[in-house]
Amino acid sequence: MVLPNSPMPMVEDVYVQFMRKYFPQRSTGCQNRLVLPRTTQIVIEDGFEGLVHRLCEPWDLHGLSTKRTGQSVCWPQECEIIKERIRHIVGIPLEPEPLYTPSGLEETPTCTDAEEGEVVYITNKASSKHFTFSRVGGSAQPLTQAAVNLNRQDNTLIFEARFECGNLQKVVKVGERDYNLTLHTDLYTARHTQWFYFQVQNTRKAVPYRFTIVNLTKSSSLYNRGMKPLLYSSKDASEGRLGWRRVGTHIRYYRSTCRGEGRQFYSLTWTFQFPHDSDTCYFAHCYPYSYSDLQDYLLDVATDPVKSSYCKTRVLCRSLAGNMVYLLTVTNPSENPEAAARKKAVVLTARVHPGESNSSWVMKGFLDHLLGESADAHLLRDTFLFKIVPMLNPDGVIVGNYRCSLSGRDLNRRYRSLLKERYPPVWYTQKLVKRLVEERVVLIYCDLHGHSRKQNVFVYGCQEHGTMSSYVNQRVFPLMLSKNCDDKFSFPSCKFHMKREKEGTGRVMAWRMGVVNSYTLETTFCGSTLGNKRNTHFNVRDLEVMGFHFCDTLLDYCDPDQSKYTQCINQLKNQMKEDIAAKMGIPGAAYDSDAPLSDILSCIESSTTGSNSSESDEPPLKLVGKECAKFPRKQNVVKRRKQLKTKGERETSYLIRKAMGAEKHHKVQC
């Protein structure tokens, strides 16, 4: 909220003294009166203990600098960072990359004690338990020697991961060409080891190497469904324009016999032969997309005279480390204010979980199409007002976290939090959605994610107990998306539960505010089981195409010709009747469409999630009372004894009795 023309009483005395000292010409000649200039430099914000007055930052800080000198990237002060920026070309594979088919000969490497083997790489990313402060470039101390053996005459591989998005903590050489790798947990936590991204040098051509990551924490993985790690060869990129590609044999994800700190770990092992001698290669869990990559993209948009006319880039807020969280406003200029106010809003966010880099590539495809010059892109910008936050968690992306921010918490469980200073990206996003809902109709809210356990692309939506109409309306947009992208998007995989532990997510937050179409779009790290893409990996082009299909579905959903919409409505109603009838064992025609659905709807869908938070997502004890003050929970709840029938069973019996009663009444009438 910006202060009116005159300052507030509480700051007036200071302001008057300042003006009298430096601008005496502003006085009117009257001894007791000072004419103050109009000002918008003082801002009133909601603070923890009430309204807080502060000076505005210069407007230049709220836009994207168009200087080609590169934007500053802030790191926690204890992080050691190499000066070289790592860059990759996209390089789409010419042929589909099939999933790995187990041969049955995959071996399980023996667990090696910490004292055994030769440590060839080790680094500590954080020395403190909590984030303190940041600086550009990380630690001011000289770079330590993380690679223990730098003798290139030796056959030992040289590892490095102290760059943006990199994650590798320790490497132990346990055989001539056998390496055990340990990943960093998310900064300031003891959990979340999934994302890996590291550099390998001093390679030998056509020699089999085995890599084993020993401290993964998830009990299941897409690597058991045929997913392969990603490789990038610098020589292949420079000579043949070949970028990231899926590689590896003897791939296995298994329960490790090694234990650390009393916890059960899981291991991923694969074997690979490098294509060149003395090459610089990279391995990654998914296609990297860094904060610097996003800044480069936004800089290209800001310096394009056409795109910058309808895409305004501003700073939503700053992260804990001081990195800018960008907000894009995309729409064509309207003829008059009334026409602009009638535009429905579409809100998209991505990368709240930093290790889900595939969501950034979907977002890039969405922006490429939306900012293009096609007739559909013009129509989208004429019809909607787009608010886009392409990277909600830049700090986590920069340091190579998988799930958390520098607060050590999952931001996608913090949309209900009052702690603006601790979780600024989601706090400001919540305020953005709230303001949009008050100003206009918000047609769709969608948060882009990646999924580590299921294949294909699908959505999680919101649905409480209601009638068939409310049940169906939530599913129209996902069904349309599945028809437009039938080789990637799986409608049967979509779920619309609202579990208690998901109350703090972005989609539930927006739905509670009145956004009917509120979704989490989940894109697998692996590949598809559908159509022409069956049993193949998704590449960067496939991910970008998903963004295009999202735009295309927006136009179908709002098409004045409602034939597609009506077709989807009828299909959903018929499918729902069949599902309920199958569960209840009665004819679908006997089901009353206006009856409350309640828990029987939960029986129709099986609940499978792959992105639950761990205990490390809970706030510190000293903050629990403050953070949850706005949403108190019931205390001293007495656990009830288990009844003979569950609620779902009782509801099913009730619906069966009601349906049978309706059928009996129909026979009497006849």
mmCIF file of C-alpha atoms in Angstrom, residues 73-307:
data_model
loop_
_atom_site.group_PDB
_atom_site.id
_atom_site.type_symbol
_atom_site.label_atom_id
_atom_site.label_comp_id
_atom_site.label_asym_id
_atom_site.label_seq_id
_atom_site.Cartn_x
_atom_site.Cartn_y
_atom_site.Cartn_z
ATOM 1 C CA VAL A 73 23.922 -14.806 -8.231
ATOM 2 C CA CYS A 74 23.975 -14.842 -4.433
ATOM 3 C CA TRP A 75 25.120 -17.929 -2.535
ATOM 4 C CA PRO A 76 25.217 -18.732 1.183
ATOM 5 C CA GLN A 77 28.507 -17.357 2.442
ATOM 6 C CA GLU A 78 29.912 -20.811 3.328
ATOM 7 C CA CYS A 79 29.504 -22.296 -0.188
ATOM 8 C CA GLU A 80 32.683 -22.753 -2.224
ATOM 9 C CA ILE A 81 32.056 -22.002 -5.899
ATOM 10 C CA ILE A 82 34.297 -22.314 -8.939
ATOM 11 C CA LYS A 83 34.418 -19.146 -11.038
ATOM 12 C CA GLU A 84 33.628 -20.796 -14.377
ATOM 13 C CA ARG A 85 29.969 -20.810 -15.362
ATOM 14 C CA ILE A 86 28.848 -24.154 -16.760
ATOM 15 C CA ARG A 87 26.924 -23.889 -20.025
ATOM 16 C CA HIS A 88 25.234 -26.572 -22.110
ATOM 17 C CA ILE A 89 23.576 -26.708 -25.494
ATOM 18 C CA VAL A 90 20.110 -28.245 -25.777
ATOM 19 C CA GLY A 91 20.868 -30.731 -28.577
ATOM 20 C CA ILE A 92 17.671 -32.735 -29.118
ATOM 21 C CA PRO A 93 18.359 -36.464 -29.850
ATOM 22 C CA LEU A 94 17.555 -37.479 -33.414
ATOM 23 C CA GLU A 95 15.938 -40.756 -32.355
ATOM 24 C CA PRO A 96 13.611 -41.650 -29.477
ATOM 25 C CA GLU A 97 15.505 -42.853 -26.420
ATOM 26 C CA PRO A 98 14.024 -46.166 -25.238
ATOM 27 C CA LEU A 99 13.683 -47.059 -21.584
ATOM 28 C CA TYR A 100 16.205 -49.480 -20.137
ATOM 29 C CA THR A 101 15.169 -53.128 -20.184
ATOM 30 C CA PRO A 102 16.718 -55.131 -17.335
ATOM 31 C CA SER A 103 18.776 -58.090 -18.505
ATOM 32 C CA GLY A 104 18.641 -59.977 -15.218
ATOM 33 C CA LEU A 105 22.432 -59.769 -14.971
ATOM 34 C CA GLU A 106 22.534 -56.527 -12.996
ATOM 35 C CA GLU A 107 24.835 -56.870 -10.009
ATOM 36 C CA THR A 108 24.456 -55.300 -6.592
ATOM 37 C CA PRO A 109 27.785 -53.730 -5.587
ATOM 38 C CA THR A 110 28.951 -54.713 -2.142
ATOM 39 C CA CYS A 111 28.675 -52.092 0.567
ATOM 40 C CA THR A 112 32.065 -50.549 1.323
ATOM 41 C CA ASP A 113 32.902 -49.183 4.748
ATOM 42 C CA ALA A 114 33.927 -45.570 5.071
ATOM 43 C CA GLU A 115 37.496 -46.611 5.925
ATOM 44 C CA GLU A 116 37.842 -48.699 2.764
ATOM 45 C CA GLY A 117 38.607 -47.291 -0.639
ATOM 46 C CA GLU A 118 40.334 -44.083 -1.691
ATOM 47 C CA VAL A 119 38.552 -40.738 -1.252
ATOM 48 C CA VAL A 120 39.051 -38.843 -4.523
ATOM 49 C CA TYR A 121 36.572 -35.983 -3.997
ATOM 50 C CA ILE A 122 35.075 -34.412 -0.897
ATOM 51 C CA THR A 123 33.503 -31.071 -0.107
ATOM 52 C CA ASN A 124 31.259 -29.623 2.567
ATOM 53 C CA LYS A 125 28.595 -27.296 1.229
ATOM 54 C CA ALA A 126 27.418 -25.899 4.584
ATOM 55 C CA SER A 127 29.194 -25.633 7.896
ATOM 56 C CA SER A 128 26.300 -24.158 9.904
ATOM 57 C CA LYS A 129 22.870 -25.505 10.786
ATOM 58 C CA HIS A 130 20.957 -22.427 9.653
ATOM 59 C CA PHE A 131 21.270 -19.892 6.862
ATOM 60 C CA THR A 132 22.990 -16.722 8.072
ATOM 61 C CA PHE A 133 23.859 -14.473 5.135
ATOM 62 C CA SER A 134 24.841 -14.603 1.486
ATOM 63 C CA ARG A 135 27.260 -13.001 -0.883
ATOM 64 C CA VAL A 136 27.837 -12.958 -4.623
ATOM 65 C CA GLY A 137 30.067 -15.874 -5.596
ATOM 66 C CA GLY A 138 29.818 -17.690 -2.275
ATOM 67 C CA SER A 139 32.688 -18.037 0.155
ATOM 68 C CA ALA A 140 35.352 -15.329 0.255
ATOM 69 C CA GLN A 141 37.989 -17.869 1.280
ATOM 70 C CA PRO A 142 40.354 -19.391 -1.311
ATOM 71 C CA LEU A 143 38.951 -22.455 -3.050
ATOM 72 C CA THR A 144 40.030 -25.680 -1.347
ATOM 73 C CA GLN A 145 41.206 -28.732 -3.236
ATOM 74 C CA ALA A 146 38.123 -30.937 -3.417
ATOM 75 C CA ALA A 147 39.618 -33.315 -5.983
ATOM 76 C CA VAL A 148 42.281 -35.211 -4.041
ATOM 77 C CA ASN A 149 44.084 -36.728 -7.020
ATOM 78 C CA LEU A 150 44.803 -34.280 -9.831
ATOM 79 C CA ASN A 151 47.566 -36.326 -11.510
ATOM 80 C CA ARG A 152 46.272 -36.713 -15.059
ATOM 81 C CA GLN A 153 48.792 -39.466 -15.723
ATOM 82 C CA ASP A 154 46.731 -41.583 -13.353
ATOM 83 C CA ASN A 155 43.511 -43.292 -14.527
ATOM 84 C CA THR A 156 41.502 -41.879 -11.615
ATOM 85 C CA LEU A 157 38.543 -39.779 -12.647
ATOM 86 C CA ILE A 158 38.431 -36.152 -11.492
ATOM 87 C CA PHE A 159 35.081 -34.953 -10.110
ATOM 88 C CA GLU A 160 33.650 -31.488 -9.548
ATOM 89 C CA ALA A 161 30.216 -30.160 -8.555
ATOM 90 C CA ARG A 162 30.860 -26.737 -7.011
ATOM 91 C CA PHE A 163 28.899 -24.859 -9.619
ATOM 92 C CA GLU A 164 25.320 -23.673 -10.025
ATOM 93 C CA CYS A 165 22.816 -26.526 -9.508
ATOM 94 C CA GLY A 166 25.641 -28.989 -8.833
ATOM 95 C CA ASN A 167 25.249 -31.699 -6.216
ATOM 96 C CA LEU A 168 27.964 -34.139 -5.195
ATOM 97 C CA GLN A 169 29.481 -34.362 -1.723
ATOM 98 C CA LYS A 170 31.935 -37.248 -1.747
ATOM 99 C CA VAL A 171 33.437 -39.847 -4.107
ATOM 100 C CA VAL A 172 35.251 -42.975 -2.974
ATOM 101 C CA LYS A 173 37.198 -45.103 -5.449
ATOM 102 C CA VAL A 174 36.490 -48.710 -4.448
ATOM 103 C CA GLY A 175 37.933 -50.427 -7.526
ATOM 104 C CA GLU A 176 40.023 -49.657 -10.566
ATOM 105 C CA ARG A 177 37.000 -48.160 -12.349
ATOM 106 C CA ASP A 178 34.394 -48.403 -9.604
ATOM 107 C CA TYR A 179 33.212 -45.307 -7.708
ATOM 108 C CA ASN A 180 30.806 -44.817 -4.806
ATOM 109 C CA LEU A 181 29.150 -41.401 -4.783
ATOM 110 C CA THR A 182 27.513 -39.581 -1.866
ATOM 111 C CA LEU A 183 25.127 -36.688 -2.492
ATOM 112 C CA HIS A 184 24.589 -33.579 -0.410
ATOM 113 C CA THR A 185 21.334 -33.393 1.466
ATOM 114 C CA ASP A 186 19.336 -30.203 0.972
ATOM 115 C CA LEU A 187 21.147 -27.331 2.650
ATOM 116 C CA TYR A 188 20.426 -26.987 6.380
ATOM 117 C CA THR A 189 18.538 -30.300 6.435
ATOM 118 C CA ALA A 190 19.484 -33.940 6.916
ATOM 119 C CA ARG A 191 17.172 -35.195 4.161
ATOM 120 C CA HIS A 192 16.226 -35.068 0.473
ATOM 121 C CA THR A 193 18.913 -36.760 -1.610
ATOM 122 C CA GLN A 194 17.562 -37.268 -5.107
ATOM 123 C CA TRP A 195 19.002 -34.603 -7.413
ATOM 124 C CA PHE A 196 22.534 -35.145 -8.714
ATOM 125 C CA TYR A 197 24.553 -33.127 -11.204
ATOM 126 C CA PHE A 198 28.347 -33.320 -11.408
ATOM 127 C CA GLN A 199 31.348 -33.077 -13.722
ATOM 128 C CA VAL A 200 33.795 -35.863 -14.617
ATOM 129 C CA GLN A 201 37.208 -35.359 -16.229
ATOM 130 C CA ASN A 202 40.272 -37.475 -17.124
ATOM 131 C CA THR A 203 38.084 -40.017 -18.922
ATOM 132 C CA ARG A 204 39.235 -43.047 -20.879
ATOM 133 C CA LYS A 205 37.409 -44.101 -24.043
ATOM 134 C CA ALA A 206 35.540 -47.428 -24.369
ATOM 135 C CA VAL A 207 36.382 -48.546 -20.845
ATOM 136 C CA PRO A 208 33.486 -49.583 -18.564
ATOM 137 C CA TYR A 209 33.119 -47.498 -15.403
ATOM 138 C CA ARG A 210 30.634 -48.185 -12.634
ATOM 139 C CA PHE A 211 29.028 -45.398 -10.582
ATOM 140 C CA THR A 212 26.954 -46.072 -7.468
ATOM 141 C CA ILE A 213 25.087 -43.370 -5.546
ATOM 142 C CA VAL A 214 24.872 -44.784 -2.029
ATOM 143 C CA ASN A 215 22.708 -42.402 0.047
ATOM 144 C CA LEU A 216 19.357 -42.017 -1.726
ATOM 145 C CA THR A 217 16.351 -41.968 0.598
ATOM 146 C CA LYS A 218 13.279 -42.871 -1.479
ATOM 147 C CA SER A 219 12.178 -46.479 -1.303
ATOM 148 C CA SER A 220 11.081 -46.601 -4.951
ATOM 149 C CA SER A 221 12.288 -44.900 -8.082
ATOM 150 C CA LEU A 222 11.649 -44.551 -11.796
ATOM 151 C CA TYR A 223 15.087 -46.090 -12.340
ATOM 152 C CA ASN A 224 13.382 -49.406 -11.618
ATOM 153 C CA ARG A 225 10.961 -48.652 -14.477
ATOM 154 C CA GLY A 226 13.625 -48.155 -17.107
ATOM 155 C CA MET A 227 14.795 -44.597 -16.523
ATOM 156 C CA LYS A 228 18.438 -43.908 -17.407
ATOM 157 C CA PRO A 229 20.806 -41.210 -16.114
ATOM 158 C CA LEU A 230 21.681 -38.274 -18.362
ATOM 159 C CA LEU A 231 25.132 -37.663 -19.863
ATOM 160 C CA TYR A 232 26.605 -34.577 -21.504
ATOM 161 C CA SER A 233 29.907 -34.815 -23.406
ATOM 162 C CA SER A 234 31.678 -31.502 -24.069
ATOM 163 C CA LYS A 235 33.504 -32.930 -27.079
ATOM 164 C CA ASP A 236 30.302 -34.298 -28.603
ATOM 165 C CA ALA A 237 28.624 -30.936 -28.029
ATOM 166 C CA SER A 238 31.407 -28.981 -29.718
ATOM 167 C CA GLU A 239 31.942 -31.404 -32.610
ATOM 168 C CA GLY A 240 28.502 -32.789 -33.391
ATOM 169 C CA ARG A 241 26.089 -30.482 -31.567
ATOM 170 C CA LEU A 242 24.943 -33.422 -29.480
ATOM 171 C CA GLY A 243 23.639 -32.430 -26.062
ATOM 172 C CA TRP A 244 22.202 -34.384 -23.144
ATOM 173 C CA ARG A 245 21.366 -38.028 -23.793
ATOM 174 C CA ARG A 246 20.262 -41.077 -21.822
ATOM 175 C CA VAL A 247 23.003 -43.602 -21.143
ATOM 176 C CA GLY A 248 23.905 -46.551 -18.976
ATOM 177 C CA THR A 249 23.702 -50.317 -18.667
ATOM 178 C CA HIS A 250 23.332 -52.605 -15.664
ATOM 179 C CA ILE A 251 21.067 -49.985 -14.067
ATOM 180 C CA ARG A 252 19.569 -50.943 -10.751
ATOM 181 C CA TYR A 253 17.880 -49.142 -7.852
ATOM 182 C CA TYR A 254 17.942 -51.198 -4.672
ATOM 183 C CA ARG A 255 17.834 -51.169 -0.905
ATOM 184 C CA SER A 256 21.352 -50.617 0.334
ATOM 185 C CA THR A 257 22.971 -52.707 3.017
ATOM 186 C CA CYS A 258 24.837 -49.578 4.141
ATOM 187 C CA ARG A 259 23.301 -47.545 6.925
ATOM 188 C CA GLY A 260 24.053 -44.028 8.026
ATOM 189 C CA GLU A 261 23.013 -42.393 11.289
ATOM 190 C CA GLY A 262 20.502 -45.187 11.888
ATOM 191 C CA ARG A 263 18.659 -44.534 8.619
ATOM 192 C CA GLN A 264 17.909 -46.828 5.709
ATOM 193 C CA PHE A 265 19.470 -45.766 2.413
ATOM 194 C CA TYR A 266 18.890 -46.842 -1.176
ATOM 195 C CA SER A 267 21.415 -47.032 -3.980
ATOM 196 C CA LEU A 268 21.440 -46.382 -7.708
ATOM 197 C CA THR A 269 24.119 -48.081 -9.781
ATOM 198 C CA TRP A 270 24.916 -47.918 -13.499
ATOM 199 C CA THR A 271 27.764 -48.792 -15.851
ATOM 200 C CA PHE A 272 28.946 -46.575 -18.693
ATOM 201 C CA GLN A 273 31.718 -46.236 -21.310
ATOM 202 C CA PHE A 274 32.829 -42.683 -22.115
ATOM 203 C CA PRO A 275 32.880 -41.760 -25.838
ATOM 204 C CA HIS A 276 36.234 -39.882 -25.788
ATOM 205 C CA ASP A 277 39.577 -39.790 -24.027
ATOM 206 C CA SER A 278 40.324 -36.759 -21.840
ATOM 207 C CA ASP A 279 36.777 -35.475 -22.172
ATOM 208 C CA THR A 280 34.802 -33.258 -19.781
ATOM 209 C CA CYS A 281 31.470 -34.935 -19.128
ATOM 210 C CA TYR A 282 28.485 -34.328 -16.874
ATOM 211 C CA PHE A 283 25.936 -36.649 -15.287
ATOM 212 C CA ALA A 284 22.523 -35.413 -14.117
ATOM 213 C CA HIS A 285 19.223 -36.714 -12.770
ATOM 214 C CA CYS A 286 17.248 -34.487 -15.167
ATOM 215 C CA TYR A 287 17.988 -31.794 -17.752
ATOM 216 C CA PRO A 288 19.516 -28.911 -15.741
ATOM 217 C CA TYR A 289 17.912 -25.473 -15.950
ATOM 218 C CA SER A 290 19.705 -22.985 -13.729
ATOM 219 C CA TYR A 291 18.784 -19.598 -12.320
ATOM 220 C CA SER A 292 21.313 -18.038 -14.704
ATOM 221 C CA ASP A 293 19.594 -19.799 -17.618
ATOM 222 C CA LEU A 294 16.322 -18.163 -16.571
ATOM 223 C CA GLN A 295 17.986 -14.758 -16.336
ATOM 224 C CA ASP A 296 19.420 -15.176 -19.835
ATOM 225 C CA TYR A 297 15.967 -16.059 -21.163
ATOM 226 C CA LEU A 298 14.286 -13.093 -19.481
ATOM 227 C CA LEU A 299 17.054 -10.794 -20.671
ATOM 228 C CA ASP A 300 16.399 -11.854 -24.275
ATOM 229 C CA VAL A 301 12.720 -11.054 -23.768
ATOM 230 C CA ALA A 302 13.438 -7.677 -22.155
ATOM 231 C CA THR A 303 15.745 -6.617 -24.983
ATOM 232 C CA ASP A 304 13.344 -7.718 -27.727
ATOM 233 C CA PRO A 305 11.344 -4.616 -28.762
ATOM 234 C CA VAL A 306 8.294 -6.680 -29.746
ATOM 235 C CA LYS A 307 8.115 -9.146 -26.858
#
